[in-house]
Amino acid sequence: MTCNRITTGVLLAGAVLLFTNPAAARDQIRIVGSSTVFPFATAVAEEFGRSTDFKTPIVERTGSGGGLKLFCAGVGVEHPDIANASRRIKQSEIDLCRRNGVSEISEVKVGYDGIVLANSKQAPKQRFTLQQIFLALAKEIPAPNGDWIPNPNKTWQDVEPLLPDVAIEVLGPPPTSGTRDAFNELALEGGCKTFPDVAALEKTDKARYKQVCHSIREDGAYVEAGENDNLIVQKLRANDAAFGVFGYSFLDQNGDVIQGSVIDGIAPTFDAISSGDYPVSRSLYFYVKVAHVDSIPGMKEYLVEFTSEKAYGEFGYLADKGLIPSPKVEREQFRSDAGALVILQDLPGVASK
Amino acid sequence: MQARLTGRNAAELRFRLYGLFAIGAAIATLGVLLFSIVGKGYTAFVQTEILLDVRFDAAAIGDLEDLEGEGRRAALQRADYGALLRESLREQFPDVEGRTAIRSLTALVSTGARAMLREKIADDPALLDRSVPLWLTADDEVDMLMKGQIARDVPESERRLSDVQLAWVDALEAEGRIRTVFNRTFLTAGDSREPELAGVWGALVGSFLTLAVALGVSFPIGVLTAVYLEEFAPKNRWTDLVEVNINNLAAVPSIVYGLLGLAVFLNILQLPRSAPLVGGLTLALMTLPTIIIAARSAILGVPPSIREAARGVGASPLQVVAHHVLPLALPGILTGTIIGMARALGETAPLLMVGMVAFIVDVPGSLTDAATVLPVQIFLWADSPERGFVEKVSGAILVLMTFLLLMNAGAIVMRQKFEKRW
């Protein structure tokens, strides 16, 4: 009898494997990509599902690079329709898409995200320059004699006599994160460039330039705190001496316990990031597979919802979620582009292979 | 002599104290963990509501009398419930003027309230043009304020609720228009980006479907493997090799199974992404070695005398196994299976690779629908910026731990009930 039961179990398991039909048409939009765009894309997806007759899209968190890789894998129901990215698509990714038959991509700029350097409200608010951030966090810094030496700075005072005599302790995202990429590119490289020697280095030895300007120190002053920004916020509350690196939306939601440091004289406020004055801000994008627009129901309507004023506008619900909207002209541009499904051309400055 | 005895007694006493200390440390850690989770999480099970007199204005909704079926549904879908809410809030606070002020007034009520109104009028068309007092879900900011998670004494610009919003909430509270009730949404809804509308039901169903597939595949295969290896296979170098491999597989990190699942089930078999079917098959691979090892030791525990007695009265090898060995080993096998399943219930890493780390609002209805599972839901909420998700994370952990506890208790009960000692 037990034997019969086991046989039935095996047959059932076999049946489950056989009777799935993967090639069935899809009636639900599938979105992949950046964890920074995730909170915004999901908010739009939910509102879209609630206010229309279409099913709520599925939004997956894969990271920008992983998302674009899935997105570019081909055309067909098994491939995602939209990829979110916290940076612009690279030429190499456009080429990959083309090789796999995804020749028509439409680009939509969602808005901006500022990266803040914040600390607990219990400690005084700090003012940094990009150069000070570089001197505090880079792996190698230029010595007075022009050589590059391993970063000797232990306290903020070592960096700049006016800063407090507190050990440098910065909690931030790991290298796999898009936030870290943007922080390296905007804050570290921005500070790095302020040294006259470096500007020369950029022209003569590009690889060396990238190495010195994009390497964060590994001696414990910069602590990789994982992808979870909430965790960093909680650690900052417990440790007055530490600073954290994360997206503006977390500062926006926790303004009563943490404060953003002023960088190059500009505080990380909604207006300063929106106008582009705040130096450490980046654009967020999503990419649409044009070939899917007619076959997957609701794609056009999703684009309309996302680019409507009530979503990504100045007072839209995405702004409530911490998104910094683009200027009005840009929004109108992307709204009409998304409506007409304007195809993304090769990126300027890079030859297509 | 006496000195040595004293020494040995002292050693024994020390050993006992070490043991007590170890147990004490374990219980204290567990206590701190439970205390912090329950302390943060119990508020997830209650929800703030606001009482409003809503007038179902016929002008805003349209005439439902003549419409039927599809047309009626479309009319209900189209109606502007936001306007109804605005009107009833303005009735409550008649002095509020201006677009921005009205916007911040309507922000007190959850965006889900619109859907509530739609269901209400769809259920009972007689409400049309009547004013009805309704308890509506409050926005998560108001909810956090009522739960004491928003500091009132910081400057207005650093709070998510403005001074005037605080005054409105206080006025509503003074009128008895704010209450805290059991949060049914948390246990019956799918995911949402609004903390007050988010629930664990979608993730629970996803977990259940995934585990069902994992169990359905790994249990029969695991038991058959164990029976064959223990009862039928010849002992030679090949079976030794298989045995070593199975023991090794039990220790492989779970993410590796995720990569395997991605390669085999998604890329080769072309099964749908994010489906409980794929997640279940991946977890089945992961739990298979655990089940095989548990089943083998349970079968090994059946005394040889039972087998010999069965053979003595003329049973075939198959009958020996099916009638005697398996029923006697079953409690041990089931215990191992349940422990393997409990581990699978808490697993996120392999599911990341097969696309189950996703925002999914609809509760999955079949094995091929997109779904997520409880631990993934916890991870996604833990990474959301909204303050309201902090308690939801702990609440969801409580739900997950309840299920783990039930499964492990089931394993213990089964062992107590069916175990035979020789």
PDB file of N, CA, C and O in Angstrom, chain B residues 317-356:
ATOM      1  N   PRO B 317      11.403  -9.527  -1.113  1.00  0.00           N
ATOM      2  CA  PRO B 317      12.125  -8.320  -0.664  1.00  0.00           C
ATOM      3  C   PRO B 317      11.257  -7.063  -0.732  1.00  0.00           C
ATOM      4  O   PRO B 317      11.290  -6.233   0.164  1.00  0.00           O
ATOM      5  N   LEU B 318      10.460  -6.935  -1.819  1.00  0.00           N
ATOM      6  CA  LEU B 318       9.606  -5.758  -1.946  1.00  0.00           C
ATOM      7  C   LEU B 318       8.591  -5.713  -0.810  1.00  0.00           C
ATOM      8  O   LEU B 318       8.318  -4.671  -0.216  1.00  0.00           O
ATOM      9  N   GLN B 319       8.016  -6.900  -0.498  1.00  0.00           N
ATOM     10  CA  GLN B 319       7.028  -6.946   0.595  1.00  0.00           C
ATOM     11  C   GLN B 319       7.673  -6.622   1.936  1.00  0.00           C
ATOM     12  O   GLN B 319       7.061  -5.966   2.774  1.00  0.00           O
ATOM     13  N   VAL B 320       8.913  -7.080   2.115  1.00  0.00           N
ATOM     14  CA  VAL B 320       9.611  -6.767   3.367  1.00  0.00           C
ATOM     15  C   VAL B 320       9.698  -5.252   3.539  1.00  0.00           C
ATOM     16  O   VAL B 320       9.360  -4.691   4.575  1.00  0.00           O
ATOM     17  N   VAL B 321      10.110  -4.584   2.443  1.00  0.00           N
ATOM     18  CA  VAL B 321      10.288  -3.137   2.522  1.00  0.00           C
ATOM     19  C   VAL B 321       8.949  -2.430   2.681  1.00  0.00           C
ATOM     20  O   VAL B 321       8.756  -1.611   3.573  1.00  0.00           O
ATOM     21  N   ALA B 322       7.987  -2.779   1.809  1.00  0.00           N
ATOM     22  CA  ALA B 322       6.731  -2.037   1.770  1.00  0.00           C
ATOM     23  C   ALA B 322       5.863  -2.308   2.989  1.00  0.00           C
ATOM     24  O   ALA B 322       5.179  -1.432   3.489  1.00  0.00           O
ATOM     25  N   HIS B 323       5.863  -3.552   3.485  1.00  0.00           N
ATOM     26  CA  HIS B 323       4.964  -3.884   4.593  1.00  0.00           C
ATOM     27  C   HIS B 323       5.580  -3.667   5.960  1.00  0.00           C
ATOM     28  O   HIS B 323       4.864  -3.483   6.936  1.00  0.00           O
ATOM     29  N   HIS B 324       6.904  -3.749   6.048  1.00  0.00           N
ATOM     30  CA  HIS B 324       7.500  -3.722   7.384  1.00  0.00           C
ATOM     31  C   HIS B 324       8.494  -2.595   7.594  1.00  0.00           C
ATOM     32  O   HIS B 324       8.352  -1.800   8.518  1.00  0.00           O
ATOM     33  N   VAL B 325       9.500  -2.516   6.718  1.00  0.00           N
ATOM     34  CA  VAL B 325      10.573  -1.552   6.972  1.00  0.00           C
ATOM     35  C   VAL B 325      10.067  -0.111   6.852  1.00  0.00           C
ATOM     36  O   VAL B 325      10.234   0.694   7.757  1.00  0.00           O
ATOM     37  N   LEU B 326       9.400   0.204   5.722  1.00  0.00           N
ATOM     38  CA  LEU B 326       8.965   1.585   5.504  1.00  0.00           C
ATOM     39  C   LEU B 326       7.992   2.079   6.576  1.00  0.00           C
ATOM     40  O   LEU B 326       8.183   3.152   7.135  1.00  0.00           O
ATOM     41  N   PRO B 327       6.926   1.320   6.901  1.00  0.00           N
ATOM     42  CA  PRO B 327       6.013   1.817   7.938  1.00  0.00           C
ATOM     43  C   PRO B 327       6.725   2.063   9.264  1.00  0.00           C
ATOM     44  O   PRO B 327       6.414   3.038   9.954  1.00  0.00           O
ATOM     45  N   LEU B 328       7.699   1.224   9.586  1.00  0.00           N
ATOM     46  CA  LEU B 328       8.397   1.414  10.856  1.00  0.00           C
ATOM     47  C   LEU B 328       9.355   2.602  10.794  1.00  0.00           C
ATOM     48  O   LEU B 328       9.606   3.262  11.790  1.00  0.00           O
ATOM     49  N   ALA B 329       9.903   2.873   9.591  1.00  0.00           N
ATOM     50  CA  ALA B 329      10.868   3.967   9.467  1.00  0.00           C
ATOM     51  C   ALA B 329      10.182   5.299   9.205  1.00  0.00           C
ATOM     52  O   ALA B 329      10.808   6.363   9.297  1.00  0.00           O
ATOM     53  N   LEU B 330       8.886   5.251   8.893  1.00  0.00           N
ATOM     54  CA  LEU B 330       8.192   6.460   8.454  1.00  0.00           C
ATOM     55  C   LEU B 330       8.268   7.636   9.439  1.00  0.00           C
ATOM     56  O   LEU B 330       8.505   8.769   9.004  1.00  0.00           O
ATOM     57  N   PRO B 331       8.094   7.414  10.757  1.00  0.00           N
ATOM     58  CA  PRO B 331       8.188   8.575  11.658  1.00  0.00           C
ATOM     59  C   PRO B 331       9.516   9.309  11.515  1.00  0.00           C
ATOM     60  O   PRO B 331       9.544  10.543  11.434  1.00  0.00           O
ATOM     61  N   GLY B 332      10.605   8.553  11.432  1.00  0.00           N
ATOM     62  CA  GLY B 332      11.922   9.173  11.279  1.00  0.00           C
ATOM     63  C   GLY B 332      12.040   9.907   9.951  1.00  0.00           C
ATOM     64  O   GLY B 332      12.567  11.020   9.880  1.00  0.00           O
ATOM     65  N   ILE B 333      11.517   9.276   8.885  1.00  0.00           N
ATOM     66  CA  ILE B 333      11.587   9.907   7.564  1.00  0.00           C
ATOM     67  C   ILE B 333      10.805  11.213   7.573  1.00  0.00           C
ATOM     68  O   ILE B 333      11.277  12.251   7.102  1.00  0.00           O
ATOM     69  N   LEU B 334       9.593  11.168   8.169  1.00  0.00           N
ATOM     70  CA  LEU B 334       8.752  12.368   8.180  1.00  0.00           C
ATOM     71  C   LEU B 334       9.398  13.490   8.989  1.00  0.00           C
ATOM     72  O   LEU B 334       9.347  14.657   8.606  1.00  0.00           O
ATOM     73  N   THR B 335      10.019  13.122  10.106  1.00  0.00           N
ATOM     74  CA  THR B 335      10.694  14.144  10.908  1.00  0.00           C
ATOM     75  C   THR B 335      11.767  14.836  10.069  1.00  0.00           C
ATOM     76  O   THR B 335      11.838  16.073  10.018  1.00  0.00           O
ATOM     77  N   GLY B 336      12.573  14.041   9.389  1.00  0.00           N
ATOM     78  CA  GLY B 336      13.626  14.616   8.544  1.00  0.00           C
ATOM     79  C   GLY B 336      13.038  15.482   7.448  1.00  0.00           C
ATOM     80  O   GLY B 336      13.547  16.569   7.154  1.00  0.00           O
ATOM     81  N   THR B 337      11.935  15.008   6.851  1.00  0.00           N
ATOM     82  CA  THR B 337      11.308  15.771   5.775  1.00  0.00           C
ATOM     83  C   THR B 337      10.802  17.117   6.275  1.00  0.00           C
ATOM     84  O   THR B 337      10.994  18.156   5.636  1.00  0.00           O
ATOM     85  N   ILE B 338      10.130  17.093   7.443  1.00  0.00           N
ATOM     86  CA  ILE B 338       9.569  18.343   7.959  1.00  0.00           C
ATOM     87  C   ILE B 338      10.677  19.333   8.287  1.00  0.00           C
ATOM     88  O   ILE B 338      10.576  20.523   7.999  1.00  0.00           O
ATOM     89  N   ILE B 339      11.785  18.831   8.840  1.00  0.00           N
ATOM     90  CA  ILE B 339      12.888  19.743   9.141  1.00  0.00           C
ATOM     91  C   ILE B 339      13.473  20.315   7.847  1.00  0.00           C
ATOM     92  O   ILE B 339      13.772  21.502   7.754  1.00  0.00           O
ATOM     93  N   GLY B 340      13.581  19.466   6.812  1.00  0.00           N
ATOM     94  CA  GLY B 340      14.044  19.949   5.509  1.00  0.00           C
ATOM     95  C   GLY B 340      13.102  21.003   4.941  1.00  0.00           C
ATOM     96  O   GLY B 340      13.527  22.028   4.398  1.00  0.00           O
ATOM     97  N   MET B 341      11.790  20.766   5.081  1.00  0.00           N
ATOM     98  CA  MET B 341      10.798  21.710   4.564  1.00  0.00           C
ATOM     99  C   MET B 341      10.856  23.025   5.337  1.00  0.00           C
ATOM    100  O   MET B 341      10.682  24.100   4.777  1.00  0.00           O
ATOM    101  N   ALA B 342      11.086  22.933   6.661  1.00  0.00           N
ATOM    102  CA  ALA B 342      11.167  24.147   7.471  1.00  0.00           C
ATOM    103  C   ALA B 342      12.347  24.996   7.008  1.00  0.00           C
ATOM    104  O   ALA B 342      12.259  26.219   6.948  1.00  0.00           O
ATOM    105  N   ARG B 343      13.437  24.326   6.629  1.00  0.00           N
ATOM    106  CA  ARG B 343      14.584  25.075   6.119  1.00  0.00           C
ATOM    107  C   ARG B 343      14.224  25.714   4.779  1.00  0.00           C
ATOM    108  O   ARG B 343      14.547  26.872   4.519  1.00  0.00           O
ATOM    109  N   ALA B 344      13.508  24.963   3.941  1.00  0.00           N
ATOM    110  CA  ALA B 344      13.125  25.496   2.634  1.00  0.00           C
ATOM    111  C   ALA B 344      12.195  26.696   2.795  1.00  0.00           C
ATOM    112  O   ALA B 344      12.250  27.648   2.021  1.00  0.00           O
ATOM    113  N   LEU B 345      11.343  26.668   3.819  1.00  0.00           N
ATOM    114  CA  LEU B 345      10.407  27.775   4.055  1.00  0.00           C
ATOM    115  C   LEU B 345      11.149  29.071   4.346  1.00  0.00           C
ATOM    116  O   LEU B 345      10.688  30.157   4.009  1.00  0.00           O
ATOM    117  N   GLY B 346      12.312  28.966   4.980  1.00  0.00           N
ATOM    118  CA  GLY B 346      13.045  30.176   5.343  1.00  0.00           C
ATOM    119  C   GLY B 346      14.061  30.614   4.316  1.00  0.00           C
ATOM    120  O   GLY B 346      14.829  31.533   4.557  1.00  0.00           O
ATOM    121  N   GLU B 347      14.081  29.985   3.151  1.00  0.00           N
ATOM    122  CA  GLU B 347      15.153  30.203   2.180  1.00  0.00           C
ATOM    123  C   GLU B 347      14.844  31.353   1.222  1.00  0.00           C
ATOM    124  O   GLU B 347      13.731  31.463   0.734  1.00  0.00           O
ATOM    125  N   THR B 348      15.808  32.252   0.984  1.00  0.00           N
ATOM    126  CA  THR B 348      15.619  33.297  -0.027  1.00  0.00           C
ATOM    127  C   THR B 348      16.636  33.219  -1.149  1.00  0.00           C
ATOM    128  O   THR B 348      16.313  33.492  -2.292  1.00  0.00           O
ATOM    129  N   ALA B 349      17.863  32.836  -0.814  1.00  0.00           N
ATOM    130  CA  ALA B 349      18.958  32.973  -1.783  1.00  0.00           C
ATOM    131  C   ALA B 349      18.694  32.242  -3.104  1.00  0.00           C
ATOM    132  O   ALA B 349      18.849  32.845  -4.169  1.00  0.00           O
ATOM    133  N   PRO B 350      18.277  30.961  -3.087  1.00  0.00           N
ATOM    134  CA  PRO B 350      18.082  30.307  -4.379  1.00  0.00           C
ATOM    135  C   PRO B 350      16.916  30.915  -5.163  1.00  0.00           C
ATOM    136  O   PRO B 350      16.907  30.869  -6.395  1.00  0.00           O
ATOM    137  N   LEU B 351      15.944  31.494  -4.449  1.00  0.00           N
ATOM    138  CA  LEU B 351      14.777  32.041  -5.136  1.00  0.00           C
ATOM    139  C   LEU B 351      15.107  33.348  -5.851  1.00  0.00           C
ATOM    140  O   LEU B 351      14.448  33.733  -6.812  1.00  0.00           O
ATOM    141  N   LEU B 352      16.163  34.014  -5.369  1.00  0.00           N
ATOM    142  CA  LEU B 352      16.628  35.239  -6.018  1.00  0.00           C
ATOM    143  C   LEU B 352      16.967  34.963  -7.480  1.00  0.00           C
ATOM    144  O   LEU B 352      16.640  35.738  -8.373  1.00  0.00           O
ATOM    145  N   MET B 353      17.609  33.813  -7.717  1.00  0.00           N
ATOM    146  CA  MET B 353      18.078  33.506  -9.059  1.00  0.00           C
ATOM    147  C   MET B 353      16.945  33.148 -10.011  1.00  0.00           C
ATOM    148  O   MET B 353      17.084  33.302 -11.209  1.00  0.00           O
ATOM    149  N   VAL B 354      15.835  32.642  -9.484  1.00  0.00           N
ATOM    150  CA  VAL B 354      14.745  32.250 -10.381  1.00  0.00           C
ATOM    151  C   VAL B 354      13.638  33.307 -10.419  1.00  0.00           C
ATOM    152  O   VAL B 354      12.524  33.033 -10.846  1.00  0.00           O
ATOM    153  N   GLY B 355      13.971  34.513  -9.954  1.00  0.00           N
ATOM    154  CA  GLY B 355      13.062  35.637 -10.160  1.00  0.00           C
ATOM    155  C   GLY B 355      11.920  35.747  -9.179  1.00  0.00           C
ATOM    156  O   GLY B 355      10.906  36.355  -9.479  1.00  0.00           O
ATOM    157  N   MET B 356      12.048  35.174  -7.988  1.00  0.00           N
ATOM    158  CA  MET B 356      10.951  35.300  -7.034  1.00  0.00           C
ATOM    159  C   MET B 356      11.128  36.490  -6.088  1.00  0.00           C
ATOM    160  O   MET B 356      10.293  36.730  -5.232  1.00  0.00           O
TER     161      MET B 356
END
